[in-house]
Amino acid sequence: MLINQFKKGFRLACVQLAVTADKAANITRATKFIAAAAKNGAKIVVLPECFNSPYGTQYFKDYSEKIPGETTTTLAQAAKENNVHIIGGSIPEECGGKLYNTLTAFNPQGEMIAKHRKVHLFDIDVPGKIRFQESEVLAPGNNLTMCDTPYCKIGLGICYDIRFAEMARVYANSGCKLLVYPGAFNMTTGPAHWELLARARAVDSQLYVCSVSPARDETATYTAWGHTLISNPWGALMGEAKEKEEIVYADIDLNYLDEVRDAIPVTKQRREDVYTMSKAL
Ligand SMILES: O=C(O)CCC(=O)C(=O)O
């Protein structure tokens, strides 16, 4: 079975990048952090949502590019040069006259091994706090996306996608051991839900979860919460950033994941036979 070829652990690095309005500088900065993380033993390096562009509907068109394009070609090269897997956060993608919020992932040979377009667009209206409508300019992706690595299978989502437990369940059922969510929560939903959602997805699917944010910039039109973090399958945080730019590392132990699943065997105890409305009294 393919899974037996996977090594039982690896170092994960999540880069809480300080994203600016200078696209070229963002890309260069990201590659420097990728090199630093690889030097520190990381095998998989994750970047934040919208890492080459400020986050905001007014920016997506101007910063968008095709895939492959300037940003993803640089990521492919960085993966090769540093001999790491890169889960390249997300970028605004232009394709066929539409814009998407798109994640790309690369193996150490520089090959693109996954491309995920954000499925659930961030359309919310919290009165007096925050209104954001990604759908004003973005189109949604229509597929769930997983990628194989020599370490484990990984389920991919972007930010608002983390709110949908159904998506995480599909990934868990398909054998993913790690869920990766580049994200940019804000100063309203960040303190309320960012950590809670990551730990919830980790506990309900008993796998590792990382949520990777840009660093906080109070002068930006959209202020990201920061707090990049990694949860283990028990729901405990293995690492968490504060607001500023930094790399969060965790040594992912897949034996521990098995231990958690053996100790609390909810996966085997699911009652799919009663999870339908027709069974409700
Ligand atoms: O779900 C949230 O509260 C924030 C989501 C978000 O910022 C995004 O999808 O980009």
Coordinates of N, CA and C in Angstrom, one line a residue, residues 49-263:
E49 N -2.3 33.1 2.7 CA -3.3 33.5 1.7 C -2.8 34.8 1.1
C50 N -3.0 34.9 -0.2 CA -2.7 36.2 -0.9 C -1.3 36.7 -0.5
F51 N -0.3 35.9 -0.7 CA 1.0 36.3 -0.2 C 1.7 37.3 -1.1
N52 N 1.3 37.4 -2.4 CA 2.0 38.3 -3.3 C 1.2 39.6 -3.5
S53 N 0.1 39.8 -2.8 CA -0.8 40.9 -3.0 C -1.4 41.3 -1.7
P54 N -1.7 42.6 -1.5 CA -2.5 43.0 -0.4 C -3.9 42.2 -0.5
Y55 N -4.5 41.9 0.6 CA -5.8 41.2 0.5 C -6.9 42.3 0.4
G56 N -7.7 42.1 -0.6 CA -8.8 43.1 -0.8 C -9.4 43.0 -2.2
T57 N -10.7 43.1 -2.4 CA -11.3 43.0 -3.7 C -10.8 44.0 -4.7
Q58 N -10.3 45.2 -4.2 CA -9.8 46.2 -5.1 C -8.4 45.9 -5.6
Y59 N -7.8 44.9 -5.1 CA -6.4 44.6 -5.5 C -6.3 43.4 -6.4
F60 N -7.3 42.5 -6.3 CA -7.1 41.1 -7.0 C -6.8 41.2 -8.5
K61 N -7.5 42.1 -9.2 CA -7.3 42.2 -10.6 C -5.9 42.6 -11.0
D62 N -5.5 43.7 -10.3 CA -4.1 44.2 -10.7 C -3.0 43.3 -10.3
Y63 N -3.2 42.5 -9.3 CA -2.1 41.6 -8.9 C -2.2 40.2 -9.5
S64 N -3.3 40.0 -10.2 CA -3.6 38.6 -10.7 C -2.6 38.2 -11.8
E65 N -2.4 37.0 -11.9 CA -1.6 36.4 -13.0 C -2.0 35.1 -13.4
K66 N -1.5 34.6 -14.6 CA -1.9 33.3 -15.0 C -1.0 32.3 -14.3
I67 N -1.4 31.0 -14.3 CA -0.7 29.9 -13.7 C -0.4 28.9 -14.8
P68 N 0.9 28.7 -15.2 CA 2.1 29.3 -14.6 C 2.3 30.7 -14.9
G69 N 2.9 31.5 -14.0 CA 3.2 32.9 -14.2 C 4.4 33.2 -13.3
E70 N 4.6 34.5 -13.2 CA 5.8 35.0 -12.4 C 5.9 34.4 -11.0
T71 N 4.8 34.4 -10.3 CA 4.9 34.0 -8.9 C 5.1 32.5 -8.8
T72 N 4.3 31.7 -9.6 CA 4.3 30.3 -9.4 C 5.6 29.7 -10.0
T73 N 6.2 30.4 -11.0 CA 7.5 29.9 -11.6 C 8.6 30.1 -10.5
T74 N 8.5 31.2 -9.8 CA 9.5 31.4 -8.7 C 9.3 30.4 -7.6
L75 N 8.1 30.1 -7.3 CA 7.9 29.0 -6.3 C 8.4 27.7 -6.7
A76 N 8.2 27.3 -7.9 CA 8.7 26.1 -8.5 C 10.2 26.0 -8.3
Q77 N 10.9 27.1 -8.7 CA 12.3 27.2 -8.6 C 12.8 27.1 -7.2
A78 N 12.1 27.8 -6.3 CA 12.5 27.8 -4.9 C 12.4 26.4 -4.3
A79 N 11.3 25.6 -4.7 CA 11.2 24.3 -4.2 C 12.4 23.4 -4.6
K80 N 12.8 23.6 -5.9 CA 13.9 22.9 -6.4 C 15.2 23.3 -5.7
E81 N 15.4 24.6 -5.7 CA 16.7 25.0 -5.1 C 16.9 24.6 -3.6
N82 N 15.8 24.6 -2.9 CA 15.9 24.3 -1.5 C 15.5 22.9 -1.1
N83 N 15.1 22.1 -2.2 CA 14.8 20.7 -2.0 C 13.7 20.5 -0.9
V84 N 12.6 21.3 -1.1 CA 11.5 21.2 -0.2 C 10.2 21.2 -1.0
H85 N 9.1 20.7 -0.3 CA 7.8 20.9 -0.8 C 7.3 22.3 -0.4
I86 N 6.6 22.9 -1.3 CA 6.1 24.3 -1.0 C 4.6 24.2 -1.2
I87 N 3.8 24.7 -0.2 CA 2.4 24.9 -0.4 C 2.3 26.4 -0.4
G88 N 2.1 26.9 -1.6 CA 2.4 28.3 -1.9 C 1.3 29.3 -1.5
G89 N 0.7 29.2 -0.3 CA -0.3 30.1 0.1 C -1.4 30.2 -1.0
S90 N -1.8 31.5 -1.3 CA -2.6 31.7 -2.5 C -2.2 33.0 -3.2
I91 N -2.7 33.1 -4.4 CA -2.5 34.3 -5.2 C -3.7 34.6 -6.0
P92 N -4.0 35.8 -6.4 CA -5.1 36.0 -7.3 C -4.7 35.5 -8.7
E93 N -5.5 34.6 -9.2 CA -5.3 34.0 -10.5 C -6.2 34.5 -11.5
E94 N -5.7 34.8 -12.7 CA -6.6 35.1 -13.9 C -6.6 33.9 -14.8
C95 N -7.8 33.5 -15.2 CA -8.0 32.4 -16.1 C -9.3 32.6 -16.9
G96 N -9.2 32.6 -18.2 CA -10.4 32.7 -19.0 C -11.3 33.9 -18.7
G97 N -10.7 35.0 -18.3 CA -11.5 36.2 -18.0 C -12.1 36.2 -16.6
K98 N -11.8 35.2 -15.8 CA -12.3 35.2 -14.4 C -11.1 35.2 -13.5
L99 N -11.4 35.7 -12.2 CA -10.4 35.7 -11.2 C -10.7 34.7 -10.1
Y100 N -9.7 34.1 -9.6 CA -9.8 33.1 -8.6 C -8.8 33.4 -7.5
N101 N -9.1 32.8 -6.3 CA -8.1 32.9 -5.2 C -7.5 31.4 -5.2
T102 N -6.3 31.3 -5.6 CA -5.7 30.0 -6.0 C -4.4 29.6 -5.2
L103 N -4.4 28.4 -4.7 CA -3.2 27.9 -4.1 C -2.5 26.9 -5.0
T104 N -1.2 27.0 -5.1 CA -0.4 26.0 -5.8 C 0.6 25.4 -4.9
A105 N 0.9 24.1 -5.2 CA 1.9 23.4 -4.4 C 2.9 22.7 -5.3
F106 N 4.1 22.6 -4.8 CA 5.3 22.1 -5.6 C 6.1 21.1 -4.8
N107 N 6.6 20.1 -5.6 CA 7.5 19.2 -5.0 C 8.9 19.6 -5.2
P108 N 9.9 18.9 -4.5 CA 11.3 19.4 -4.6 C 11.9 19.3 -6.0
Q109 N 11.2 18.6 -6.9 CA 11.6 18.6 -8.4 C 11.1 19.9 -9.1
G110 N 10.3 20.7 -8.4 CA 9.8 21.9 -9.0 C 8.5 21.7 -9.8
E111 N 7.9 20.5 -9.6 CA 6.7 20.2 -10.4 C 5.5 20.6 -9.5
M112 N 4.5 21.2 -10.2 CA 3.3 21.6 -9.5 C 2.5 20.3 -9.2
I113 N 2.2 20.1 -7.9 CA 1.5 18.8 -7.5 C 0.1 19.1 -7.1
A114 N -0.3 20.4 -7.0 CA -1.7 20.7 -6.7 C -2.0 22.1 -7.0
K115 N -3.3 22.3 -7.4 CA -3.8 23.7 -7.6 C -5.2 23.7 -7.1
H116 N -5.4 24.5 -6.0 CA -6.7 24.6 -5.4 C -7.3 26.0 -5.5
R117 N -8.5 26.1 -6.1 CA -9.1 27.4 -6.2 C -10.1 27.4 -5.0
K118 N -10.1 28.5 -4.2 CA -10.9 28.6 -3.1 C -12.4 28.3 -3.4
V119 N -12.9 27.4 -2.7 CA -14.3 26.8 -3.1 C -15.4 27.7 -2.5
H120 N -15.2 28.1 -1.2 CA -16.2 28.9 -0.5 C -15.7 30.3 -0.4
L121 N -16.4 31.2 -1.2 CA -15.9 32.6 -1.2 C -16.3 33.2 0.1
F122 N -15.5 34.2 0.5 CA -15.6 34.9 1.8 C -16.6 36.0 1.6
D123 N -17.9 35.7 1.8 CA -19.0 36.7 1.7 C -19.7 36.8 3.1
I124 N -19.3 37.8 3.8 CA -20.0 37.9 5.1 C -20.4 39.4 5.4
D125 N -21.3 39.5 6.3 CA -21.8 40.9 6.7 C -22.1 40.8 8.2
V126 N -21.1 41.2 9.0 CA -21.3 41.3 10.5 C -21.6 42.8 10.8
P127 N -22.9 43.1 11.1 CA -23.2 44.5 11.2 C -22.3 45.3 12.1
G128 N -21.9 46.5 11.6 CA -21.1 47.4 12.4 C -19.6 46.9 12.6
K129 N -19.3 45.7 12.0 CA -17.9 45.2 12.2 C -17.2 45.0 10.9
I130 N -17.7 44.1 10.1 CA -17.0 43.8 8.8 C -18.0 43.3 7.8
R131 N -17.9 43.9 6.6 CA -18.6 43.3 5.4 C -17.6 43.1 4.4
F132 N -17.6 41.9 3.8 CA -16.6 41.5 2.8 C -17.3 40.6 1.8
Q133 N -17.1 40.9 0.5 CA -17.8 40.1 -0.5 C -16.8 39.7 -1.6
E134 N -16.1 38.6 -1.4 CA -15.2 38.2 -2.4 C -15.9 37.9 -3.7
S135 N -17.1 37.5 -3.7 CA -17.8 37.1 -4.9 C -18.1 38.3 -5.8
E136 N -17.8 39.6 -5.3 CA -18.0 40.7 -6.2 C -16.9 40.7 -7.3
V137 N -15.8 40.0 -7.0 CA -14.8 40.0 -8.1 C -14.2 38.6 -8.4
L138 N -14.4 37.7 -7.4 CA -13.8 36.3 -7.6 C -14.9 35.3 -8.0
A139 N -14.4 34.3 -8.7 CA -15.3 33.2 -9.0 C -14.8 32.0 -8.1
P140 N -15.7 31.1 -7.7 CA -15.3 30.0 -6.8 C -14.7 28.9 -7.6
G141 N -13.8 28.1 -7.0 CA -13.4 26.9 -7.5 C -14.5 25.8 -7.3
N142 N -14.4 24.8 -8.0 CA -15.5 23.8 -7.9 C -15.0 22.4 -7.5
N143 N -13.7 22.3 -7.0 CA -13.2 21.0 -6.6 C -12.5 21.1 -5.3
L144 N -12.5 19.9 -4.6 CA -11.6 19.7 -3.5 C -10.3 19.2 -4.0
T145 N -9.2 19.5 -3.2 CA -7.9 19.3 -3.7 C -7.0 18.6 -2.7
M146 N -6.4 17.5 -3.0 CA -5.5 16.9 -2.1 C -4.1 16.7 -2.8
C147 N -3.0 16.7 -2.1 CA -1.8 16.3 -2.7 C -1.0 15.3 -1.9
D148 N -0.3 14.4 -2.7 CA 0.5 13.4 -2.1 C 1.9 13.9 -1.9
T149 N 2.5 13.6 -0.7 CA 3.9 13.9 -0.5 C 4.5 12.6 0.0
P150 N 5.8 12.5 0.1 CA 6.4 11.3 0.7 C 6.1 11.1 2.2
Y151 N 5.5 12.1 2.8 CA 5.3 12.1 4.2 C 3.8 11.7 4.6
C152 N 2.9 12.4 3.9 CA 1.5 12.1 4.1 C 0.7 12.8 3.0
K153 N -0.6 12.4 2.9 CA -1.5 13.0 2.0 C -2.0 14.3 2.7
I154 N -2.2 15.4 1.9 CA -2.5 16.7 2.5 C -3.8 17.2 1.8
G155 N -4.7 17.7 2.7 CA -6.0 18.3 2.2 C -5.8 19.8 2.2
L156 N -6.2 20.4 1.1 CA -6.0 21.8 0.9 C -7.3 22.7 0.9
G157 N -7.2 23.8 1.6 CA -8.3 24.7 1.6 C -7.8 26.1 1.8
I158 N -8.6 27.1 1.5 CA -8.1 28.5 1.7 C -9.1 29.2 2.6
C159 N -8.6 29.7 3.7 CA -9.3 30.6 4.6 C -10.7 30.2 5.0
Y160 N -11.7 30.8 4.3 CA -13.1 30.6 4.6 C -13.5 29.1 4.5
D161 N -12.7 28.4 3.6 CA -13.0 27.0 3.4 C -12.9 26.2 4.8
I162 N -12.1 26.7 5.7 CA -12.0 26.0 7.0 C -13.3 26.0 7.8
R163 N -14.2 26.9 7.5 CA -15.5 26.8 8.2 C -16.4 25.7 7.8
F164 N -16.0 25.0 6.8 CA -16.9 23.9 6.2 C -16.3 22.5 6.6
A165 N -16.9 22.0 7.7 CA -16.4 20.7 8.3 C -16.6 19.6 7.3
E166 N -17.6 19.8 6.4 CA -17.8 18.7 5.4 C -16.6 18.5 4.5
M167 N -15.9 19.6 4.2 CA -14.7 19.5 3.3 C -13.6 18.8 4.0
A168 N -13.4 19.1 5.3 CA -12.4 18.4 6.1 C -12.7 17.0 6.2
R169 N -14.0 16.6 6.4 CA -14.4 15.2 6.5 C -14.0 14.4 5.3
V170 N -14.3 15.0 4.1 CA -13.9 14.3 2.9 C -12.4 14.1 2.8
Y171 N -11.7 15.1 3.2 CA -10.2 14.9 3.2 C -9.8 13.8 4.1
A172 N -10.3 13.8 5.3 CA -10.0 12.8 6.3 C -10.4 11.4 5.8
N173 N -11.6 11.3 5.3 CA -12.0 10.0 4.7 C -11.1 9.5 3.6
S174 N -10.5 10.5 2.9 CA -9.6 10.1 1.8 C -8.2 9.8 2.2
G175 N -7.9 9.9 3.5 CA -6.6 9.5 4.0 C -5.7 10.6 4.3
C176 N -6.1 11.9 4.3 CA -5.2 13.0 4.6 C -4.9 13.0 6.1
K177 N -3.7 13.3 6.4 CA -3.2 13.4 7.8 C -2.9 14.8 8.2
L178 N -2.9 15.7 7.2 CA -2.6 17.1 7.5 C -3.6 17.9 6.6
L179 N -4.2 19.0 7.2 CA -5.0 19.9 6.5 C -4.3 21.3 6.5
V180 N -4.2 21.9 5.4 CA -3.4 23.2 5.3 C -4.4 24.2 4.8
Y181 N -4.5 25.3 5.6 CA -5.4 26.4 5.3 C -4.6 27.7 5.3
P182 N -4.0 28.2 4.2 CA -3.6 29.6 4.2 C -4.8 30.4 4.4
G183 N -4.7 31.5 5.2 CA -5.9 32.3 5.5 C -5.5 33.7 5.9
A184 N -6.5 34.5 6.0 CA -6.3 35.9 6.4 C -7.6 36.3 7.2
F185 N -7.7 35.8 8.4 CA -8.9 36.2 9.2 C -8.6 37.7 9.5
N186 N -9.6 38.3 10.1 CA -9.6 39.8 10.4 C -9.7 40.0 11.9
M187 N -9.8 41.3 12.2 CA -9.8 41.7 13.6 C -11.1 41.4 14.3
T188 N -12.1 41.0 13.6 CA -13.4 40.6 14.2 C -13.5 39.1 14.3
T189 N -13.4 38.4 13.2 CA -13.5 36.9 13.3 C -12.2 36.2 13.7
G190 N -11.1 36.9 13.6 CA -9.8 36.3 14.0 C -9.9 35.9 15.5
P191 N -10.1 36.9 16.4 CA -10.0 36.5 17.8 C -11.2 35.6 18.2
A192 N -12.3 35.6 17.5 CA -13.4 34.8 17.8 C -13.2 33.3 17.3
H193 N -12.7 33.2 16.1 CA -12.9 31.9 15.4 C -11.6 31.2 14.9
W194 N -10.6 32.0 14.7 CA -9.4 31.5 14.0 C -8.8 30.2 14.6
E195 N -8.5 30.3 15.9 CA -7.9 29.2 16.6 C -8.9 28.1 16.8
L196 N -10.1 28.5 17.2 CA -11.2 27.6 17.4 C -11.5 26.6 16.2
L197 N -11.5 27.2 15.1 CA -11.8 26.5 13.8 C -10.7 25.5 13.5
A198 N -9.4 25.9 13.7 CA -8.3 25.0 13.4 C -8.3 23.8 14.3
R199 N -8.5 24.1 15.6 CA -8.5 23.0 16.6 C -9.7 22.2 16.4
A200 N -10.9 22.8 16.1 CA -12.1 21.9 15.8 C -11.9 21.0 14.7
R201 N -11.3 21.5 13.6 CA -11.1 20.6 12.4 C -10.1 19.5 12.8
A202 N -9.1 19.9 13.6 CA -8.1 18.9 14.0 C -8.7 17.8 14.9
V203 N -9.6 18.2 15.8 CA -10.2 17.2 16.7 C -11.3 16.4 16.0
D204 N -12.1 17.0 15.2 CA -13.2 16.2 14.6 C -12.7 15.3 13.5
S205 N -11.6 15.6 12.9 CA -11.0 14.7 11.9 C -9.8 14.0 12.4
Q206 N -9.3 14.3 13.6 CA -8.1 13.6 14.2 C -6.9 13.6 13.3
L207 N -6.6 14.9 12.9 CA -5.4 15.0 12.0 C -4.7 16.4 12.4
Y208 N -3.6 16.6 11.7 CA -2.9 17.9 12.0 C -3.5 19.0 11.1
V209 N -3.6 20.2 11.6 CA -4.1 21.3 10.9 C -3.2 22.5 11.0
C210 N -2.9 23.2 9.9 CA -2.2 24.5 10.1 C -3.0 25.6 9.4
S211 N -3.0 26.7 10.0 CA -3.7 27.9 9.4 C -2.6 29.0 9.4
V212 N -2.4 29.5 8.2 CA -1.2 30.3 7.9 C -1.6 31.7 7.4
S213 N -1.3 32.7 8.2 CA -1.8 34.1 7.9 C -0.7 35.0 7.5
P214 N -1.0 36.1 6.8 CA 0.0 37.1 6.6 C 0.2 37.8 8.0
A215 N 1.4 38.5 8.2 CA 1.6 39.2 9.4 C 0.6 40.4 9.5
R216 N 0.3 40.8 10.7 CA -0.7 41.9 10.9 C -0.1 43.3 10.4
D217 N -0.8 44.0 9.6 CA -0.4 45.3 9.2 C -1.6 46.3 9.5
E218 N -1.4 47.1 10.5 CA -2.5 48.0 10.9 C -2.8 49.1 9.9
T219 N -1.8 49.3 9.0 CA -2.0 50.4 8.0 C -2.7 49.8 6.7
A220 N -2.9 48.6 6.6 CA -3.5 48.0 5.4 C -5.0 48.2 5.4
T221 N -5.6 48.2 4.2 CA -7.0 48.4 4.2 C -7.8 47.2 4.8
Y222 N -7.1 46.0 4.8 CA -7.7 44.9 5.5 C -6.6 44.4 6.5
T223 N -6.9 44.4 7.8 CA -5.9 44.0 8.7 C -6.1 42.5 9.1
A224 N -5.1 41.8 8.8 CA -5.1 40.3 9.1 C -4.8 40.1 10.5
W225 N -5.4 39.1 11.1 CA -5.3 38.7 12.5 C -3.9 38.2 12.8
G226 N -3.2 37.5 11.9 CA -2.0 36.9 12.2 C -2.2 35.6 12.9
H227 N -1.4 35.3 13.9 CA -1.6 34.1 14.8 C -1.5 32.8 14.0
T228 N -0.7 32.7 13.0 CA -0.4 31.5 12.3 C -0.2 30.4 13.3
L229 N -0.8 29.2 13.1 CA -0.7 28.2 14.1 C -0.8 26.8 13.5
I230 N -0.4 25.8 14.3 CA -0.4 24.4 14.0 C -1.0 23.7 15.1
S231 N -2.1 22.9 14.8 CA -2.7 22.1 15.9 C -2.4 20.6 15.6
N232 N -2.3 19.8 16.7 CA -2.1 18.4 16.6 C -3.5 17.7 16.6
P233 N -3.5 16.4 16.4 CA -4.8 15.7 16.3 C -5.6 15.7 17.6
W234 N -4.9 16.0 18.7 CA -5.6 16.1 20.0 C -6.2 17.5 20.2
G235 N -5.9 18.4 19.3 CA -6.5 19.8 19.4 C -5.5 20.7 20.2
A236 N -4.3 20.2 20.5 CA -3.4 21.1 21.2 C -2.5 21.8 20.2
L237 N -2.2 23.1 20.5 CA -1.4 23.9 19.6 C 0.1 23.5 19.8
M238 N 0.7 23.3 18.6 CA 2.2 22.9 18.6 C 3.0 24.1 18.4
G239 N 2.4 25.2 17.9 CA 3.2 26.4 17.7 C 2.2 27.5 17.3
E240 N 2.5 28.7 17.7 CA 1.6 29.8 17.3 C 2.4 31.1 17.2
A241 N 2.2 31.9 16.1 CA 2.8 33.2 16.0 C 2.0 34.2 16.8
K242 N 2.6 35.4 17.0 CA 1.8 36.5 17.4 C 1.4 37.3 16.2
E243 N 1.6 38.6 16.2 CA 1.2 39.4 15.0 C 2.2 39.6 13.9
K244 N 3.5 39.6 14.4 CA 4.6 40.0 13.5 C 5.0 38.8 12.6
E245 N 5.9 39.2 11.6 CA 6.4 38.2 10.7 C 7.3 37.2 11.4
E246 N 7.1 36.0 11.2 CA 7.9 34.9 11.7 C 7.6 33.6 11.1
I247 N 8.4 32.6 11.4 CA 8.1 31.2 10.9 C 7.7 30.4 12.1
V248 N 6.6 29.7 12.0 CA 6.2 28.7 13.0 C 6.5 27.3 12.5
Y249 N 7.2 26.6 13.4 CA 7.6 25.2 13.0 C 6.9 24.2 13.9
A250 N 6.7 23.0 13.4 CA 6.3 21.9 14.2 C 6.8 20.6 13.6
D251 N 7.2 19.7 14.5 CA 7.6 18.4 14.0 C 6.4 17.4 14.1
I252 N 5.9 17.1 12.9 CA 4.7 16.4 12.7 C 5.0 14.9 12.9
D253 N 4.3 14.3 13.9 CA 4.6 12.9 14.2 C 3.3 12.0 13.9
L254 N 3.4 11.3 12.8 CA 2.3 10.5 12.3 C 2.0 9.3 13.2
N255 N 3.0 8.8 14.0 CA 2.6 7.8 15.0 C 1.7 8.3 16.0
Y256 N 1.9 9.6 16.4 CA 1.0 10.2 17.4 C -0.4 10.3 16.9
L257 N -0.5 10.6 15.6 CA -1.9 10.6 15.0 C -2.6 9.3 15.2
D258 N -1.8 8.2 14.9 CA -2.4 6.9 15.0 C -2.8 6.6 16.5
E259 N -1.9 7.1 17.4 CA -2.3 6.8 18.8 C -3.6 7.5 19.2
V260 N -3.8 8.7 18.7 CA -5.0 9.5 19.1 C -6.2 8.7 18.5
R261 N -6.0 8.3 17.3 CA -7.1 7.6 16.6 C -7.5 6.2 17.3
D262 N -6.4 5.6 17.8 CA -6.6 4.3 18.5 C -7.3 4.6 19.9
A263 N -6.9 5.7 20.5 CA -7.4 5.9 21.9 C -8.9 6.4 21.8

